[in-house]
Coordinates of C-alpha atoms in Angstrom, one line a residue:
M16 CA -8.3 -20.4 13.8
Y17 CA -7.9 -17.4 16.1
H18 CA -7.3 -18.5 19.7
W19 CA -8.8 -16.3 22.5
P20 CA -6.9 -15.5 25.7
I21 CA -7.6 -17.7 28.7
V22 CA -9.0 -15.8 31.7
T23 CA -10.1 -17.6 34.8
H24 CA -13.0 -16.2 36.8
R25 CA -14.5 -17.1 40.2
D26 CA -17.6 -19.2 40.4
R27 CA -20.6 -17.1 39.4
E28 CA -23.3 -19.7 39.8
H29 CA -26.6 -18.1 40.7
Y30 CA -25.0 -14.7 40.9
T31 CA -26.8 -11.8 39.2
M32 CA -24.3 -9.0 38.6
R33 CA -24.5 -5.4 37.6
P34 CA -24.2 -4.8 33.9
E35 CA -20.9 -2.9 34.3
E36 CA -19.5 -5.9 36.2
A37 CA -20.6 -8.3 33.5
W38 CA -18.9 -6.2 30.9
D39 CA -15.7 -6.1 32.9
L40 CA -15.7 -9.9 32.9
L41 CA -16.3 -10.0 29.2
E42 CA -13.8 -7.3 28.1
P43 CA -10.6 -9.4 28.4
H44 CA -11.9 -11.7 25.6
L45 CA -12.6 -8.8 23.2
L46 CA -9.2 -8.3 21.5
P47 CA -9.3 -7.0 17.9
L48 CA -9.2 -9.8 15.4
P49 CA -6.0 -10.3 13.3
P50 CA -5.3 -8.1 10.4
V51 CA -6.2 -8.8 6.7
S52 CA -5.2 -6.9 3.6
V53 CA -8.2 -5.4 1.7
D54 CA -8.7 -3.2 -1.3
R55 CA -9.2 0.5 -0.3
R56 CA -12.6 0.6 -1.8
Q57 CA -13.7 -2.4 0.2
A58 CA -12.4 -0.9 3.5
L59 CA -15.4 1.3 4.5
G60 CA -16.1 1.0 8.2
R61 CA -13.0 -1.2 8.9
V62 CA -10.3 -0.3 11.4
L63 CA -6.6 0.1 10.5
A64 CA -4.4 -2.5 12.1
D65 CA -1.2 -0.5 11.2
P66 CA -0.5 3.2 10.8
L67 CA -0.5 4.7 7.3
P68 CA 2.3 7.0 6.3
A69 CA 1.9 10.1 4.0
T70 CA 3.5 9.3 0.6
V71 CA 3.6 12.9 -0.7
D72 CA 4.0 16.5 0.7
V73 CA 0.7 18.3 1.1
P74 CA 0.5 20.5 -0.8
G75 CA 3.0 19.0 -3.2
E76 CA 4.1 22.4 -4.4
T77 CA 3.7 26.0 -3.3
V78 CA 0.4 27.0 -4.9
S79 CA -2.1 29.7 -5.0
A80 CA -5.1 29.5 -2.7
M81 CA -7.2 31.9 -4.9
D82 CA -7.9 32.9 -8.5
G83 CA -6.0 36.2 -8.8
Y84 CA -2.7 37.7 -9.6
A85 CA 0.7 36.7 -8.2
L86 CA 2.8 39.7 -7.3
S87 CA 6.5 40.3 -6.6
G88 CA 6.6 42.8 -3.7
G89 CA 4.0 45.0 -2.3
A90 CA 1.8 47.4 -4.4
E91 CA 0.1 50.7 -3.7
P92 CA -3.7 51.1 -4.0
G93 CA -4.4 51.8 -7.7
E94 CA -1.0 50.7 -8.9
S95 CA -0.9 49.1 -12.3
R96 CA 1.4 46.3 -13.3
P97 CA 2.2 44.4 -16.5
V98 CA 0.9 40.8 -16.7
E99 CA 3.6 38.4 -17.8
G100 CA 1.2 35.5 -18.5
T101 CA -1.2 33.0 -17.0
I102 CA -0.4 30.0 -14.8
A103 CA -3.1 27.3 -14.6
A104 CA -3.6 24.5 -12.1
G105 CA -1.7 21.5 -13.4
D106 CA 1.0 23.6 -15.0
P107 CA 4.5 22.4 -14.1
P108 CA 6.4 24.5 -11.5
G109 CA 9.5 26.5 -12.4
A110 CA 8.1 29.8 -13.8
H111 CA 9.8 33.0 -12.6
L112 CA 8.1 36.4 -12.0
A113 CA 10.2 39.5 -12.6
S114 CA 10.2 42.3 -10.1
G115 CA 7.4 44.9 -10.5
S116 CA 5.2 42.6 -12.6
A117 CA 2.3 40.3 -12.1
A118 CA 1.1 36.9 -13.4
R119 CA -2.5 35.8 -13.7
I120 CA -2.8 32.6 -11.5
M121 CA -5.5 30.1 -10.8
T122 CA -6.4 28.2 -7.6
G123 CA -4.0 25.3 -7.1
A124 CA -1.5 26.6 -9.7
P125 CA 2.2 26.7 -8.8
V126 CA 3.4 30.1 -7.5
P127 CA 6.3 31.3 -9.6
S128 CA 9.6 32.0 -8.0
G129 CA 9.9 35.7 -7.2
A130 CA 6.3 36.1 -6.2
D131 CA 5.5 36.6 -2.5
R132 CA 1.7 37.1 -2.5
V133 CA -1.5 36.6 -4.5
V134 CA -4.1 39.3 -4.8
P135 CA -7.6 37.8 -5.3
V136 CA -9.1 38.7 -8.7
E137 CA -12.0 40.6 -7.0
L138 CA -9.6 43.1 -5.5
T139 CA -8.2 44.0 -8.9
D140 CA -9.3 45.4 -12.2
G141 CA -7.3 43.3 -14.5
G142 CA -6.9 42.1 -18.0
A143 CA -4.6 39.9 -20.0
E144 CA -1.9 42.5 -20.4
R145 CA -2.1 44.8 -17.3
V146 CA -3.8 44.6 -13.9
R147 CA -4.6 47.4 -11.5
I148 CA -4.4 46.6 -7.8
D149 CA -7.4 48.2 -6.1
R150 CA -6.7 46.7 -2.6
P151 CA -3.2 45.4 -1.8
V152 CA -2.6 42.3 0.4
E153 CA 0.2 41.5 2.8
V154 CA 3.2 39.3 2.0
G155 CA 2.4 35.6 2.0
A156 CA -1.3 36.2 1.5
N157 CA -3.3 33.4 -0.4
I158 CA -0.2 31.2 -0.8
R159 CA -0.2 27.5 0.3
R160 CA 3.3 26.5 1.1
R161 CA 4.7 23.1 0.1
G162 CA 4.3 20.6 2.9
E163 CA 2.5 23.0 5.3
V164 CA -0.3 20.4 5.9
M165 CA 1.8 17.3 5.9
R166 CA 5.3 16.0 4.9
R167 CA 6.1 12.8 3.2
G168 CA 6.7 10.1 5.9
D169 CA 4.4 11.8 8.5
E170 CA 1.7 9.7 10.0
L171 CA -1.3 10.0 7.7
L172 CA -3.7 7.8 9.9
P173 CA -2.9 6.1 13.2
R174 CA -3.4 2.5 14.1
G175 CA -7.0 2.1 15.2
A176 CA -8.5 4.7 12.9
Q177 CA -11.9 3.7 11.6
L178 CA -12.2 4.3 7.8
G179 CA -15.1 6.4 6.8
A180 CA -15.8 8.2 3.5
G181 CA -13.6 11.2 4.3
T182 CA -10.6 9.1 5.5
L183 CA -10.8 6.9 2.5
A184 CA -10.6 10.0 0.3
L185 CA -7.5 11.0 2.2
V186 CA -6.0 7.6 1.7
A187 CA -6.7 7.7 -2.0
T188 CA -4.8 11.0 -2.4
H189 CA -1.7 9.2 -1.0
G190 CA -2.0 6.2 -3.4
H191 CA -2.5 3.5 -0.8
R192 CA -4.4 0.7 -2.7
R193 CA -4.2 -2.1 -0.1
L194 CA -4.9 -1.5 3.6
S195 CA -4.2 -3.6 6.6
V196 CA -7.4 -3.7 8.6
H197 CA -8.8 -5.9 11.4
R198 CA -10.7 -8.8 10.1
P199 CA -14.5 -8.5 10.7
P200 CA -15.8 -11.2 13.0
R201 CA -17.7 -14.2 11.5
V202 CA -21.0 -14.3 13.3
A203 CA -23.6 -17.1 13.2
V204 CA -27.2 -16.8 14.4
L205 CA -29.2 -19.8 15.8
T206 CA -32.8 -19.5 17.2
T207 CA -34.1 -22.2 19.5
G208 CA -37.5 -23.4 20.6
D209 CA -40.0 -26.1 19.7
E210 CA -42.7 -23.4 19.4
V211 CA -40.7 -21.2 16.9
V212 CA -41.3 -21.5 13.2
D213 CA -39.9 -19.8 10.1
P214 CA -41.5 -16.3 9.7
D215 CA -42.6 -17.2 6.2
T216 CA -44.8 -20.0 7.3
D217 CA -48.2 -19.9 9.0
P218 CA -47.9 -20.8 12.7
A219 CA -50.1 -23.5 14.1
P220 CA -51.8 -22.9 17.5
G221 CA -49.2 -22.4 20.1
Q222 CA -46.4 -21.6 17.6
L223 CA -44.6 -18.3 17.1
R224 CA -42.9 -16.8 14.0
D225 CA -39.1 -16.3 14.5
S226 CA -38.3 -12.6 14.8
H227 CA -34.9 -13.1 16.3
T228 CA -33.0 -14.1 13.2
D229 CA -34.3 -11.2 11.1
F230 CA -33.5 -8.7 13.8
L231 CA -29.9 -10.0 14.3
L232 CA -29.2 -10.3 10.6
A233 CA -30.4 -6.7 10.0
A234 CA -28.6 -5.3 13.1
G235 CA -25.4 -7.0 12.0
R236 CA -25.8 -5.7 8.4
G237 CA -26.1 -2.2 9.9
M238 CA -22.6 -2.7 11.4
G239 CA -21.2 -3.8 8.1
L240 CA -21.3 -7.5 9.0
E241 CA -23.0 -10.3 7.1
L242 CA -24.2 -12.8 9.7
E243 CA -24.9 -16.5 8.9
A244 CA -28.3 -17.8 9.8
L245 CA -28.2 -21.4 11.0
G246 CA -32.0 -21.9 11.3
I247 CA -34.1 -23.0 14.2
A248 CA -33.1 -25.7 16.7
G249 CA -35.7 -27.6 18.8
D250 CA -35.5 -28.0 22.6
S251 CA -33.5 -31.2 22.6
V252 CA -29.8 -32.0 22.9
D253 CA -30.0 -33.9 19.6
S254 CA -31.4 -30.9 17.8
L255 CA -29.2 -28.3 19.6
E256 CA -25.8 -30.0 19.6
P257 CA -25.0 -30.3 15.9
L258 CA -26.2 -26.7 15.1
I259 CA -24.4 -25.2 18.1
R260 CA -21.2 -27.2 17.1
R261 CA -21.5 -25.7 13.6
G262 CA -21.9 -22.2 15.1
L263 CA -18.8 -22.6 17.2
A264 CA -16.8 -22.5 14.0
S265 CA -17.6 -18.8 13.8
D266 CA -15.9 -16.1 15.8
V267 CA -19.2 -15.4 17.6
L268 CA -22.3 -17.5 17.9
L269 CA -25.6 -15.7 18.8
L270 CA -28.2 -18.0 20.3
G271 CA -31.8 -16.9 20.8
G272 CA -33.7 -18.6 23.6
G273 CA -33.1 -21.7 25.8
V274 CA -31.1 -19.9 28.5
S275 CA -33.6 -19.5 31.3
M276 CA -34.3 -21.9 34.2
G277 CA -37.0 -24.0 32.5
E278 CA -36.9 -27.8 32.0
F279 CA -36.3 -27.3 28.2
D280 CA -33.7 -24.5 28.5
L281 CA -30.7 -26.7 27.5
V282 CA -28.3 -24.2 25.9
E283 CA -25.9 -23.9 28.8
H284 CA -25.7 -27.7 29.2
V285 CA -24.9 -28.2 25.5
L286 CA -22.3 -25.4 25.7
A287 CA -20.6 -27.1 28.7
D288 CA -20.5 -30.4 26.8
L289 CA -18.8 -28.6 23.9
D290 CA -16.0 -27.2 26.2
C291 CA -17.4 -23.7 26.5
E292 CA -16.6 -21.7 29.7
I293 CA -19.4 -19.5 31.0
V294 CA -18.2 -16.0 31.6
F295 CA -21.5 -14.9 33.1
D296 CA -25.1 -16.2 33.0
H297 CA -27.2 -13.6 34.8
V298 CA -27.1 -9.8 34.5
A299 CA -29.2 -7.4 36.6
I300 CA -31.0 -5.8 33.7
Q301 CA -34.6 -5.6 32.6
P302 CA -35.3 -7.0 30.1
G303 CA -32.6 -9.5 29.5
K304 CA -31.6 -10.9 32.9
P305 CA -30.8 -14.5 31.7
L306 CA -28.2 -13.3 29.3
V307 CA -25.3 -15.8 28.9
A308 CA -21.8 -15.1 27.7
A309 CA -19.4 -18.0 27.1
R310 CA -16.0 -18.5 25.5
H311 CA -14.1 -21.3 23.9
S312 CA -10.8 -21.7 22.2
G313 CA -12.1 -20.3 18.9
G314 CA -14.4 -17.5 20.0
L315 CA -17.5 -16.3 21.9
V316 CA -21.1 -17.3 22.4
F317 CA -23.9 -15.1 23.5
G318 CA -27.1 -16.9 24.8
L319 CA -29.8 -14.3 24.4
P320 CA -33.1 -14.7 26.3
G321 CA -36.1 -15.8 24.2
N322 CA -38.4 -12.8 24.4
P323 CA -38.0 -10.3 21.5
A324 CA -37.4 -7.3 23.7
S325 CA -34.7 -9.2 25.6
V326 CA -32.9 -10.2 22.4
M327 CA -32.9 -6.5 21.3
A328 CA -31.8 -5.0 24.6
C329 CA -29.0 -7.6 25.0
F330 CA -27.8 -7.0 21.5
W331 CA -27.6 -3.3 21.8
L332 CA -26.1 -3.3 25.3
F333 CA -23.6 -6.2 25.1
V334 CA -23.4 -7.9 21.7
R335 CA -23.0 -4.8 19.5
P336 CA -20.1 -3.2 21.6
A337 CA -18.5 -6.7 21.8
L338 CA -18.5 -7.1 18.0
R339 CA -17.2 -3.5 17.6
R340 CA -14.3 -4.3 19.9
L341 CA -13.5 -7.4 17.8
M342 CA -13.5 -5.1 14.8
G343 CA -11.0 -2.8 16.5
I344 CA -13.4 -0.1 17.5
D345 CA -13.3 1.3 21.0
D346 CA -16.7 0.5 22.6
R347 CA -18.2 -0.9 25.8
F348 CA -21.4 -1.4 27.7
W349 CA -23.5 1.8 27.5
G350 CA -20.7 3.4 25.4
G351 CA -21.9 6.3 23.4
A352 CA -24.7 7.2 25.8
L353 CA -26.0 10.8 25.5
R354 CA -28.0 13.1 27.8
A355 CA -31.6 13.9 26.8
R356 CA -34.6 15.7 28.2
L357 CA -37.7 13.6 29.0
D358 CA -41.0 14.8 27.5
A359 CA -43.0 12.1 29.3
E360 CA -42.8 10.4 32.7
L361 CA -40.1 7.8 33.1
P362 CA -41.2 4.9 35.4
A363 CA -39.4 3.7 38.4
S364 CA -36.9 0.8 38.7
K365 CA -36.5 -1.7 41.6
K366 CA -33.8 -4.4 41.8
R367 CA -32.4 -4.1 38.2
D368 CA -31.4 -1.4 35.7
R369 CA -34.3 -1.0 33.3
F370 CA -33.9 -0.2 29.7
L371 CA -37.0 1.1 27.9
P372 CA -37.3 1.9 24.2
A373 CA -37.7 5.6 23.4
N374 CA -38.2 7.9 20.4
V375 CA -35.7 10.8 20.2
R376 CA -35.9 14.1 18.4
V377 CA -34.0 17.3 18.4
S378 CA -35.8 20.3 19.7
G379 CA -34.4 23.7 20.6
G380 CA -30.8 22.4 20.3
E381 CA -31.3 19.5 22.7
L382 CA -32.2 15.8 22.5
V383 CA -35.7 15.1 23.6
A384 CA -36.7 11.5 24.6
T385 CA -40.2 10.0 24.6
P386 CA -40.2 6.7 26.5
R387 CA -42.3 3.9 25.2
P388 CA -43.1 1.8 28.3
P389 CA -43.7 -1.8 27.0
V390 CA -46.4 -4.2 28.2
G391 CA -43.6 -6.7 28.9
S392 CA -40.5 -8.3 27.4
H393 CA -42.7 -9.8 24.7
D394 CA -43.7 -6.3 23.5
L395 CA -41.9 -6.3 20.1
A396 CA -44.0 -3.3 18.9
A397 CA -42.5 -1.1 21.6
Y398 CA -38.9 -2.2 21.4
G399 CA -38.9 -2.6 17.6
G400 CA -40.2 1.0 17.1
G401 CA -37.7 2.7 19.4
S402 CA -34.7 4.7 18.1
A403 CA -32.9 4.7 21.5
L404 CA -32.8 2.9 24.8
V405 CA -33.4 5.0 27.9
R406 CA -31.8 3.8 31.2
I407 CA -33.5 3.7 34.5
P408 CA -30.8 2.9 37.1
V409 CA -31.5 0.4 39.8
S410 CA -33.7 1.6 42.7
S411 CA -34.6 4.8 40.8
A412 CA -37.9 6.6 41.5
A413 CA -40.1 7.7 38.7
R414 CA -39.0 10.9 36.9
P415 CA -41.4 13.5 35.6
A416 CA -41.3 15.1 32.1
G417 CA -38.7 17.8 31.9
E418 CA -36.0 16.0 33.8
S419 CA -32.8 14.7 32.2
C420 CA -32.1 11.0 31.3
E421 CA -29.4 8.9 29.6
I422 CA -30.1 7.4 26.2
L423 CA -28.2 5.0 23.9
P424 CA -28.8 5.7 20.2
L425 CA -29.7 2.6 18.2
G426 CA -28.8 1.9 14.5
E427 CA -28.5 4.9 12.2
W428 CA -28.4 8.3 13.9
P429 CA -30.2 10.7 13.8
P430 CA -33.1 8.2 13.5
E431 CA -36.1 10.4 12.7
S432 CA -37.2 13.0 10.3
T433 CA -38.2 15.3 13.2
L434 CA -34.8 16.8 13.6
A435 CA -36.0 20.2 14.7
G436 CA -39.0 21.4 16.5

């Protein structure tokens, strides 16, 4: 089991802190997870734990950058030269070009010794036996020198590089089959509440279908993580304790509900009984103020408030960047925020930073955000339909359409089909 670093904090009971301050308290516990060796084709989205060296020179030989004719020395416009032969890509190096002659050559083919330039075929009038040079080129033109991009032993990719489709193609050209990457976190999801039922059942009066689990599983999958669903726990210690204990075997446990100040909000009490240390338990954000972060010897726990909008906002603002840090990706609270122009009024904020859902499009070369003010933190339709969060800093007045704002993209980006307008 991976053991997390011990960090002691001052007493934070009943203290509601700014979100940046909460992140600063959480950050020391977000070291990248230990490395594992994976097959190259299973490494998409992972982060290198060790640098990768180049195994070959790039290019491996001095080759032609164009289809054309390799020449020895310069030529006058209209000059005609004999063609000694044709050199194709994949031919072995070692051919020699006599002075005053030419060789037909293909892109990627090894340049013969004696040649010092390649004239593109469209600047010639050539055949198999002779070629006329209609427009000469300077020495070195259209030749790729061996090792001009990279030399064997150079750093191919640094530690911390995230592996995308392009970088994996690069890795393949150097023959690296197994890669040392940071292990993805094991994440468990547990929803709580006597009133919460499985979404595939018909709720009785007073009951609600569980939306938290489906959201968290899908959001995790969007990050390349497969989260484990532990089900629904009732509002009692006897129901919560065994499922929370099971979730603590994961690197991260995500709890939905049970973290407010009500009589049946028992999550923090159970966490304390299971030797979890609270990092913070109130954050000055709306929605999501009762957010809890805790740690134990084997990992982290996030206690997300029970309302759907709060679960979503807390995931995007805190849980997602925390998981990315465990994966070895540099991220933080409000990391990746962008500037956008409002095309509707943005309401005011009082004692907390507000985060509203917004739809974003590209118009005239800039991002344009349309806020979707919710009815409340239970308004899943507003938050579930947004493609970004727009931030209203604490004590901000309302802003009219046309002013700038800060947005945090959610999920895939760009999110909409309206990319131009």
